[in-house]
mmCIF file of N, CA, C and O in Angstrom:
data_model
loop_
_atom_site.group_PDB
_atom_site.id
_atom_site.type_symbol
_atom_site.label_atom_id
_atom_site.label_comp_id
_atom_site.label_asym_id
_atom_site.label_seq_id
_atom_site.Cartn_x
_atom_site.Cartn_y
_atom_site.Cartn_z
ATOM 1 N N PRO H 281 -4.913 33.061 7.621
ATOM 2 C CA PRO H 281 -3.820 32.285 7.027
ATOM 3 C C PRO H 281 -3.233 31.296 8.033
ATOM 4 O O PRO H 281 -3.151 31.569 9.215
ATOM 5 N N LEU H 282 -2.825 30.158 7.516
ATOM 6 C CA LEU H 282 -2.223 29.125 8.360
ATOM 7 C C LEU H 282 -0.797 29.499 8.736
ATOM 8 O O LEU H 282 -0.082 30.113 7.963
ATOM 9 N N SER H 283 -0.417 29.086 9.943
ATOM 10 C CA SER H 283 0.979 29.273 10.328
ATOM 11 C C SER H 283 1.811 28.204 9.621
ATOM 12 O O SER H 283 1.293 27.148 9.262
ATOM 13 N N PRO H 284 3.103 28.453 9.423
ATOM 14 C CA PRO H 284 3.938 27.490 8.697
ATOM 15 C C PRO H 284 4.079 26.141 9.406
ATOM 16 O O PRO H 284 4.395 25.149 8.793
ATOM 17 N N GLU H 285 3.811 26.103 10.718
ATOM 18 C CA GLU H 285 3.959 24.852 11.468
ATOM 19 C C GLU H 285 2.673 24.042 11.533
ATOM 20 O O GLU H 285 2.640 22.982 12.131
ATOM 21 N N LYS H 286 1.589 24.556 10.955
ATOM 22 C CA LYS H 286 0.291 23.894 11.053
ATOM 23 C C LYS H 286 -0.198 23.449 9.675
ATOM 24 O O LYS H 286 0.192 23.992 8.658
ATOM 25 N N ALA H 287 -1.080 22.440 9.683
ATOM 26 C CA ALA H 287 -1.687 21.944 8.449
ATOM 27 C C ALA H 287 -3.171 21.715 8.710
ATOM 28 O O ALA H 287 -3.565 21.361 9.825
ATOM 29 N N MET H 288 -3.986 21.920 7.679
ATOM 30 C CA MET H 288 -5.422 21.658 7.784
ATOM 31 C C MET H 288 -5.665 20.213 7.360
ATOM 32 O O MET H 288 -5.225 19.787 6.295
ATOM 33 N N VAL H 289 -6.356 19.460 8.217
ATOM 34 C CA VAL H 289 -6.636 18.050 7.956
ATOM 35 C C VAL H 289 -8.143 17.852 7.971
ATOM 36 O O VAL H 289 -8.830 18.385 8.835
ATOM 37 N N CYS H 290 -8.641 17.097 6.994
ATOM 38 C CA CYS H 290 -10.073 16.834 6.895
ATOM 39 C C CYS H 290 -10.392 15.516 7.582
ATOM 40 O O CYS H 290 -9.855 14.469 7.218
ATOM 41 N N PHE H 291 -11.261 15.551 8.570
ATOM 42 C CA PHE H 291 -11.781 14.366 9.242
ATOM 43 C C PHE H 291 -13.279 14.326 9.008
ATOM 44 O O PHE H 291 -14.028 15.087 9.608
ATOM 45 N N GLY H 292 -13.726 13.459 8.103
ATOM 46 C CA GLY H 292 -15.140 13.411 7.775
ATOM 47 C C GLY H 292 -15.539 14.679 7.051
ATOM 48 O O GLY H 292 -15.070 14.966 5.963
ATOM 49 N N SER H 293 -16.389 15.458 7.681
ATOM 50 C CA SER H 293 -16.846 16.697 7.052
ATOM 51 C C SER H 293 -16.301 17.941 7.746
ATOM 52 O O SER H 293 -16.797 19.038 7.529
ATOM 53 N N MET H 294 -15.291 17.784 8.595
ATOM 54 C CA MET H 294 -14.727 18.961 9.250
ATOM 55 C C MET H 294 -13.219 19.040 9.058
ATOM 56 O O MET H 294 -12.552 18.021 8.898
ATOM 57 N N PHE H 295 -12.739 20.249 9.036
ATOM 58 C CA PHE H 295 -11.310 20.495 8.914
ATOM 59 C C PHE H 295 -10.764 20.900 10.272
ATOM 60 O O PHE H 295 -11.355 21.708 10.976
ATOM 61 N N ILE H 296 -9.608 20.332 10.614
ATOM 62 C CA ILE H 296 -8.973 20.619 11.893
ATOM 63 C C ILE H 296 -7.540 21.048 11.620
ATOM 64 O O ILE H 296 -6.852 20.467 10.783
ATOM 65 N N GLU H 297 -7.103 22.052 12.335
ATOM 66 C CA GLU H 297 -5.733 22.536 12.197
ATOM 67 C C GLU H 297 -4.859 21.789 13.203
ATOM 68 O O GLU H 297 -5.105 21.811 14.397
ATOM 69 N N LEU H 298 -3.849 21.089 12.676
ATOM 70 C CA LEU H 298 -2.943 20.299 13.510
ATOM 71 C C LEU H 298 -1.496 20.648 13.174
ATOM 72 O O LEU H 298 -1.210 21.116 12.075
ATOM 73 N N PRO H 299 -0.591 20.368 14.097
ATOM 74 C CA PRO H 299 0.830 20.571 13.793
ATOM 75 C C PRO H 299 1.248 19.675 12.627
ATOM 76 O O PRO H 299 0.793 18.536 12.498
ATOM 77 N N LYS H 300 2.128 20.191 11.765
ATOM 78 C CA LYS H 300 2.556 19.436 10.583
ATOM 79 C C LYS H 300 3.221 18.119 10.953
ATOM 80 O O LYS H 300 3.005 17.100 10.290
ATOM 81 N N ALA H 301 4.034 18.103 12.000
ATOM 82 C CA ALA H 301 4.720 16.875 12.397
ATOM 83 C C ALA H 301 3.708 15.802 12.806
ATOM 84 O O ALA H 301 3.835 14.636 12.424
ATOM 85 N N LYS H 302 2.702 16.190 13.553
ATOM 86 C CA LYS H 302 1.653 15.251 13.979
ATOM 87 C C LYS H 302 0.873 14.749 12.763
ATOM 88 O O LYS H 302 0.588 13.561 12.647
ATOM 89 N N THR H 303 0.549 15.646 11.845
ATOM 90 C CA THR H 303 -0.184 15.281 10.635
ATOM 91 C C THR H 303 0.626 14.302 9.801
ATOM 92 O O THR H 303 0.103 13.291 9.327
ATOM 93 N N ARG H 304 1.906 14.574 9.624
ATOM 94 C CA ARG H 304 2.785 13.700 8.839
ATOM 95 C C ARG H 304 2.843 12.307 9.471
ATOM 96 O O ARG H 304 2.762 11.292 8.778
ATOM 97 N N GLU H 305 2.968 12.240 10.797
ATOM 98 C CA GLU H 305 3.035 10.961 11.496
ATOM 99 C C GLU H 305 1.721 10.191 11.360
ATOM 100 O O GLU H 305 1.724 8.979 11.133
ATOM 101 N N MET H 306 0.598 10.879 11.465
ATOM 102 C CA MET H 306 -0.709 10.232 11.293
ATOM 103 C C MET H 306 -0.848 9.653 9.892
ATOM 104 O O MET H 306 -1.317 8.522 9.722
ATOM 105 N N LEU H 307 -0.451 10.410 8.889
ATOM 106 C CA LEU H 307 -0.535 9.938 7.507
ATOM 107 C C LEU H 307 0.399 8.750 7.269
ATOM 108 O O LEU H 307 0.030 7.790 6.583
ATOM 109 N N ARG H 308 1.587 8.783 7.847
ATOM 110 C CA ARG H 308 2.534 7.678 7.709
ATOM 111 C C ARG H 308 1.964 6.404 8.322
ATOM 112 O O ARG H 308 2.005 5.329 7.714
ATOM 113 N N GLN H 309 1.378 6.524 9.520
ATOM 114 C CA GLN H 309 0.789 5.364 10.178
ATOM 115 C C GLN H 309 -0.389 4.811 9.376
ATOM 116 O O GLN H 309 -0.519 3.592 9.208
ATOM 117 N N ASP H 310 -1.242 5.705 8.879
ATOM 118 C CA ASP H 310 -2.374 5.270 8.061
ATOM 119 C C ASP H 310 -1.895 4.542 6.817
ATOM 120 O O ASP H 310 -2.453 3.507 6.437
ATOM 121 N N GLN H 311 -0.853 5.051 6.166
ATOM 122 C CA GLN H 311 -0.339 4.421 4.959
ATOM 123 C C GLN H 311 0.235 3.043 5.261
ATOM 124 O O GLN H 311 0.030 2.099 4.502
ATOM 125 N N GLU H 312 0.940 2.908 6.383
ATOM 126 C CA GLU H 312 1.484 1.599 6.769
ATOM 127 C C GLU H 312 0.366 0.596 6.997
ATOM 128 O O GLU H 312 0.441 -0.552 6.562
ATOM 129 N N GLU H 313 -0.708 1.025 7.687
ATOM 130 C CA GLU H 313 -1.839 0.139 7.933
ATOM 131 C C GLU H 313 -2.519 -0.259 6.620
ATOM 132 O O GLU H 313 -2.880 -1.425 6.435
ATOM 133 N N LEU H 314 -2.668 0.685 5.717
ATOM 134 C CA LEU H 314 -3.281 0.383 4.429
ATOM 135 C C LEU H 314 -2.417 -0.584 3.619
ATOM 136 O O LEU H 314 -2.931 -1.521 2.998
ATOM 137 N N ASP H 315 -1.107 -0.385 3.630
ATOM 138 C CA ASP H 315 -0.198 -1.280 2.908
ATOM 139 C C ASP H 315 -0.287 -2.708 3.460
ATOM 140 O O ASP H 315 -0.307 -3.675 2.697
ATOM 141 N N GLU H 316 -0.345 -2.833 4.794
ATOM 142 C CA GLU H 316 -0.470 -4.152 5.407
ATOM 143 C C GLU H 316 -1.780 -4.824 4.990
ATOM 144 O O GLU H 316 -1.800 -6.013 4.662
ATOM 145 N N GLU H 317 -2.864 -4.072 5.012
ATOM 146 C CA GLU H 317 -4.170 -4.612 4.636
ATOM 147 C C GLU H 317 -4.192 -5.030 3.165
ATOM 148 O O GLU H 317 -4.712 -6.092 2.813
ATOM 149 N N ILE H 318 -3.604 -4.222 2.302
ATOM 150 C CA ILE H 318 -3.536 -4.553 0.871
ATOM 151 C C ILE H 318 -2.752 -5.843 0.662
ATOM 152 O O ILE H 318 -3.188 -6.729 -0.082
ATOM 153 N N ASN H 319 -1.608 -5.975 1.321
ATOM 154 C CA ASN H 319 -0.789 -7.188 1.182
ATOM 155 C C ASN H 319 -1.525 -8.416 1.698
ATOM 156 O O ASN H 319 -1.460 -9.485 1.095
ATOM 157 N N LYS H 320 -2.244 -8.251 2.802
ATOM 158 C CA LYS H 320 -3.029 -9.367 3.355
ATOM 159 C C LYS H 320 -4.104 -9.798 2.361
ATOM 160 O O LYS H 320 -4.283 -10.996 2.106
ATOM 161 N N LEU H 321 -4.812 -8.843 1.780
ATOM 162 C CA LEU H 321 -5.859 -9.159 0.810
ATOM 163 C C LEU H 321 -5.294 -9.802 -0.445
ATOM 164 O O LEU H 321 -5.903 -10.716 -1.017
ATOM 165 N N ARG H 322 -4.128 -9.360 -0.892
ATOM 166 C CA ARG H 322 -3.490 -9.964 -2.069
ATOM 167 C C ARG H 322 -3.164 -11.434 -1.821
ATOM 168 O O ARG H 322 -3.393 -12.288 -2.674
ATOM 169 N N LYS H 323 -2.625 -11.728 -0.627
ATOM 170 C CA LYS H 323 -2.288 -13.108 -0.302
ATOM 171 C C LYS H 323 -3.543 -13.974 -0.255
ATOM 172 O O LYS H 323 -3.547 -15.100 -0.751
ATOM 173 N N GLU H 324 -4.602 -13.447 0.359
ATOM 174 C CA GLU H 324 -5.855 -14.193 0.437
ATOM 175 C C GLU H 324 -6.443 -14.412 -0.955
ATOM 176 O O GLU H 324 -6.986 -15.480 -1.232
ATOM 177 N N LEU H 325 -6.335 -13.432 -1.816
ATOM 178 C CA LEU H 325 -6.870 -13.547 -3.171
ATOM 179 C C LEU H 325 -6.156 -14.655 -3.938
ATOM 180 O O LEU H 325 -6.797 -15.444 -4.639
ATOM 181 N N ARG H 326 -4.858 -14.744 -3.794
ATOM 182 C CA ARG H 326 -4.093 -15.786 -4.484
ATOM 183 C C ARG H 326 -4.590 -17.173 -4.092
ATOM 184 O O ARG H 326 -4.780 -18.049 -4.939
ATOM 185 N N VAL H 327 -4.807 -17.363 -2.791
ATOM 186 C CA VAL H 327 -5.277 -18.658 -2.300
ATOM 187 C C VAL H 327 -6.666 -18.953 -2.860
ATOM 188 O O VAL H 327 -6.942 -20.065 -3.326
ATOM 189 N N LYS H 328 -7.538 -17.969 -2.846
ATOM 190 C CA LYS H 328 -8.910 -18.164 -3.331
ATOM 191 C C LYS H 328 -8.941 -18.454 -4.826
ATOM 192 O O LYS H 328 -9.706 -19.308 -5.281
ATOM 193 N N VAL H 329 -8.118 -17.770 -5.596
ATOM 194 C CA VAL H 329 -8.086 -18.006 -7.041
ATOM 195 C C VAL H 329 -7.561 -19.406 -7.322
ATOM 196 O O VAL H 329 -8.094 -20.122 -8.182
ATOM 197 N N ASN H 330 -6.529 -19.836 -6.591
ATOM 198 C CA ASN H 330 -6.004 -21.187 -6.786
ATOM 199 C C ASN H 330 -7.051 -22.239 -6.440
ATOM 200 O O ASN H 330 -7.179 -23.244 -7.143
ATOM 201 N N ARG H 331 -7.818 -22.019 -5.360
ATOM 202 C CA ARG H 331 -8.890 -22.956 -5.011
ATOM 203 C C ARG H 331 -9.950 -22.999 -6.095
ATOM 204 O O ARG H 331 -10.470 -24.064 -6.427
ATOM 205 N N LEU H 332 -10.300 -21.850 -6.642
ATOM 206 C CA LEU H 332 -11.295 -21.782 -7.709
ATOM 207 C C LEU H 332 -10.824 -22.553 -8.933
ATOM 208 O O LEU H 332 -11.580 -23.349 -9.499
ATOM 209 N N TYR H 333 -9.587 -22.333 -9.336
ATOM 210 C CA TYR H 333 -9.050 -23.049 -10.502
ATOM 211 C C TYR H 333 -9.016 -24.556 -10.233
ATOM 212 O O TYR H 333 -9.306 -25.364 -11.113
ATOM 213 N N GLU H 334 -8.644 -24.926 -9.011
ATOM 214 C CA GLU H 334 -8.607 -26.344 -8.653
ATOM 215 C C GLU H 334 -10.011 -26.948 -8.724
ATOM 216 O O GLU H 334 -10.204 -28.052 -9.247
ATOM 217 N N ALA H 335 -11.021 -26.234 -8.228
ATOM 218 C CA ALA H 335 -12.402 -26.711 -8.256
ATOM 219 C C ALA H 335 -12.916 -26.847 -9.692
ATOM 220 O O ALA H 335 -13.751 -27.704 -9.977
ATOM 221 N N GLN H 336 -12.424 -26.006 -10.578
ATOM 222 C CA GLN H 336 -12.843 -26.057 -11.981
ATOM 223 C C GLN H 336 -12.033 -27.068 -12.788
ATOM 224 O O GLN H 336 -12.291 -27.271 -13.968
ATOM 225 N N GLY H 337 -11.046 -27.687 -12.144
ATOM 226 C CA GLY H 337 -10.217 -28.668 -12.830
ATOM 227 C C GLY H 337 -9.190 -28.050 -13.753
ATOM 228 O O GLY H 337 -8.646 -28.711 -14.638
ATOM 229 N N LYS H 338 -8.904 -26.785 -13.568
ATOM 230 C CA LYS H 338 -7.917 -26.089 -14.391
ATOM 231 C C LYS H 338 -6.558 -26.120 -13.704
ATOM 232 O O LYS H 338 -6.477 -26.203 -12.479
ATOM 233 N N PRO H 339 -5.476 -26.030 -14.468
ATOM 234 C CA PRO H 339 -4.152 -25.984 -13.840
ATOM 235 C C PRO H 339 -3.952 -24.650 -13.108
ATOM 236 O O PRO H 339 -4.591 -23.648 -13.430
ATOM 237 N N GLU H 340 -3.056 -24.677 -12.137
ATOM 238 C CA GLU H 340 -2.754 -23.468 -11.363
ATOM 239 C C GLU H 340 -2.187 -22.392 -12.281
ATOM 240 O O GLU H 340 -1.447 -22.689 -13.219
ATOM 241 N N LEU H 341 -2.551 -21.151 -12.029
ATOM 242 C CA LEU H 341 -2.049 -20.042 -12.835
ATOM 243 C C LEU H 341 -0.547 -19.879 -12.633
ATOM 244 O O LEU H 341 -0.065 -19.896 -11.500
ATOM 245 N N LYS H 342 0.173 -19.719 -13.703
ATOM 246 C CA LYS H 342 1.621 -19.510 -13.614
ATOM 247 C C LYS H 342 1.896 -18.020 -13.481
ATOM 248 O O LYS H 342 1.283 -17.209 -14.154
ATOM 249 N N GLY H 343 2.790 -17.674 -12.576
ATOM 250 C CA GLY H 343 3.150 -16.279 -12.386
ATOM 251 C C GLY H 343 2.200 -15.520 -11.488
ATOM 252 O O GLY H 343 2.396 -14.345 -11.216
ATOM 253 N N PHE H 344 1.180 -16.198 -10.984
ATOM 254 C CA PHE H 344 0.184 -15.521 -10.147
ATOM 255 C C PHE H 344 0.725 -15.276 -8.744
ATOM 256 O O PHE H 344 0.229 -14.426 -8.031
ATOM 257 N N ASN H 345 1.747 -15.997 -8.340
ATOM 258 C CA ASN H 345 2.316 -15.833 -7.002
ATOM 259 C C ASN H 345 3.454 -14.829 -6.964
ATOM 260 O O ASN H 345 4.213 -14.777 -6.012
ATOM 261 N N LEU H 346 3.592 -14.033 -8.014
ATOM 262 C CA LEU H 346 4.631 -13.012 -8.043
ATOM 263 C C LEU H 346 4.279 -11.875 -7.097
ATOM 264 O O LEU H 346 3.114 -11.575 -6.866
ATOM 265 N N ASN H 347 5.291 -11.237 -6.556
ATOM 266 C CA ASN H 347 5.092 -10.085 -5.672
ATOM 267 C C ASN H 347 5.539 -8.823 -6.388
ATOM 268 O O ASN H 347 6.510 -8.846 -7.142
ATOM 269 N N PRO H 348 4.849 -7.692 -6.139
ATOM 270 C CA PRO H 348 5.276 -6.441 -6.774
ATOM 271 C C PRO H 348 6.621 -5.990 -6.210
ATOM 272 O O PRO H 348 6.969 -6.300 -5.073
ATOM 273 N N MET H 349 7.362 -5.266 -7.028
ATOM 274 C CA MET H 349 8.656 -4.754 -6.579
ATOM 275 C C MET H 349 8.434 -3.559 -5.662
ATOM 276 O O MET H 349 7.488 -2.798 -5.823
ATOM 277 N N SER H 350 9.335 -3.407 -4.717
ATOM 278 C CA SER H 350 9.264 -2.276 -3.800
ATOM 279 C C SER H 350 9.735 -1.013 -4.513
ATOM 280 O O SER H 350 10.358 -1.075 -5.581
ATOM 281 N N ALA H 351 9.456 0.119 -3.911
ATOM 282 C CA ALA H 351 9.887 1.393 -4.487
ATOM 283 C C ALA H 351 11.410 1.443 -4.583
ATOM 284 O O ALA H 351 11.962 1.963 -5.559
ATOM 285 N N GLU H 352 12.088 0.876 -3.594
ATOM 286 C CA GLU H 352 13.557 0.870 -3.607
ATOM 287 C C GLU H 352 14.087 0.021 -4.763
ATOM 288 O O GLU H 352 15.023 0.412 -5.457
ATOM 289 N N GLU H 353 13.474 -1.136 -4.997
ATOM 290 C CA GLU H 353 13.887 -1.991 -6.106
ATOM 291 C C GLU H 353 13.657 -1.297 -7.445
ATOM 292 O O GLU H 353 14.476 -1.388 -8.353
ATOM 293 N N MET H 354 12.544 -0.585 -7.565
ATOM 294 C CA MET H 354 12.254 0.147 -8.798
ATOM 295 C C MET H 354 13.285 1.245 -9.048
ATOM 296 O O MET H 354 13.716 1.458 -10.178
ATOM 297 N N LYS H 355 13.688 1.947 -7.990
ATOM 298 C CA LYS H 355 14.701 2.998 -8.132
ATOM 299 C C LYS H 355 16.011 2.415 -8.653
ATOM 300 O O LYS H 355 16.654 2.987 -9.530
ATOM 301 N N LEU H 356 16.394 1.259 -8.095
ATOM 302 C CA LEU H 356 17.640 0.627 -8.525
ATOM 303 C C LEU H 356 17.560 0.190 -9.985
ATOM 304 O O LEU H 356 18.508 0.387 -10.753
ATOM 305 N N ILE H 357 16.447 -0.362 -10.405
ATOM 306 C CA ILE H 357 16.293 -0.778 -11.789
ATOM 307 C C ILE H 357 16.329 0.442 -12.714
ATOM 308 O O ILE H 357 16.951 0.407 -13.773
ATOM 309 N N ASN H 358 15.658 1.509 -12.324
ATOM 310 C CA ASN H 358 15.674 2.732 -13.148
ATOM 311 C C ASN H 358 17.083 3.288 -13.273
ATOM 312 O O ASN H 358 17.467 3.759 -14.355
ATOM 313 N N ARG H 359 17.876 3.222 -12.209
ATOM 314 C CA ARG H 359 19.269 3.690 -12.281
ATOM 315 C C ARG H 359 20.057 2.844 -13.279
ATOM 316 O O ARG H 359 20.854 3.357 -14.040
ATOM 317 N N ILE H 360 19.843 1.540 -13.219
ATOM 318 C CA ILE H 360 20.553 0.640 -14.143
ATOM 319 C C ILE H 360 20.158 0.932 -15.581
ATOM 320 O O ILE H 360 20.996 0.993 -16.477
ATOM 321 N N LEU H 361 18.875 1.124 -15.815
ATOM 322 C CA LEU H 361 18.392 1.364 -17.177
ATOM 323 C C LEU H 361 18.853 2.715 -17.727
ATOM 324 O O LEU H 361 19.083 2.856 -18.926
ATOM 325 N N GLU H 362 18.969 3.708 -16.839
ATOM 326 C CA GLU H 362 19.408 5.041 -17.278
ATOM 327 C C GLU H 362 20.905 5.061 -17.574
ATOM 328 O O GLU H 362 21.380 5.919 -18.287
ATOM 329 N N GLY H 363 21.622 4.130 -17.005
ATOM 330 C CA GLY H 363 23.054 4.030 -17.305
ATOM 331 C C GLY H 363 23.871 4.612 -16.285
ATOM 332 O O GLY H 363 24.521 5.106 -15.701
#
């Protein structure tokens, strides 16, 4: 049985027992890096789609440059809607 301070983490095809605090920090860092990469790709996609539409002689897409709301913004909207 695992101790309460440890967590099993899968790296490739092996499981390693690490302290929970270290595991949580690793996951947080990985998530931040993934979020940055996703945002970078979204920005690049917008530029590429606009170039494609321009090359095809079509007008620029309206609303395509919108950004998703953050989790904090969603919480505030849900509070407003719930009353």
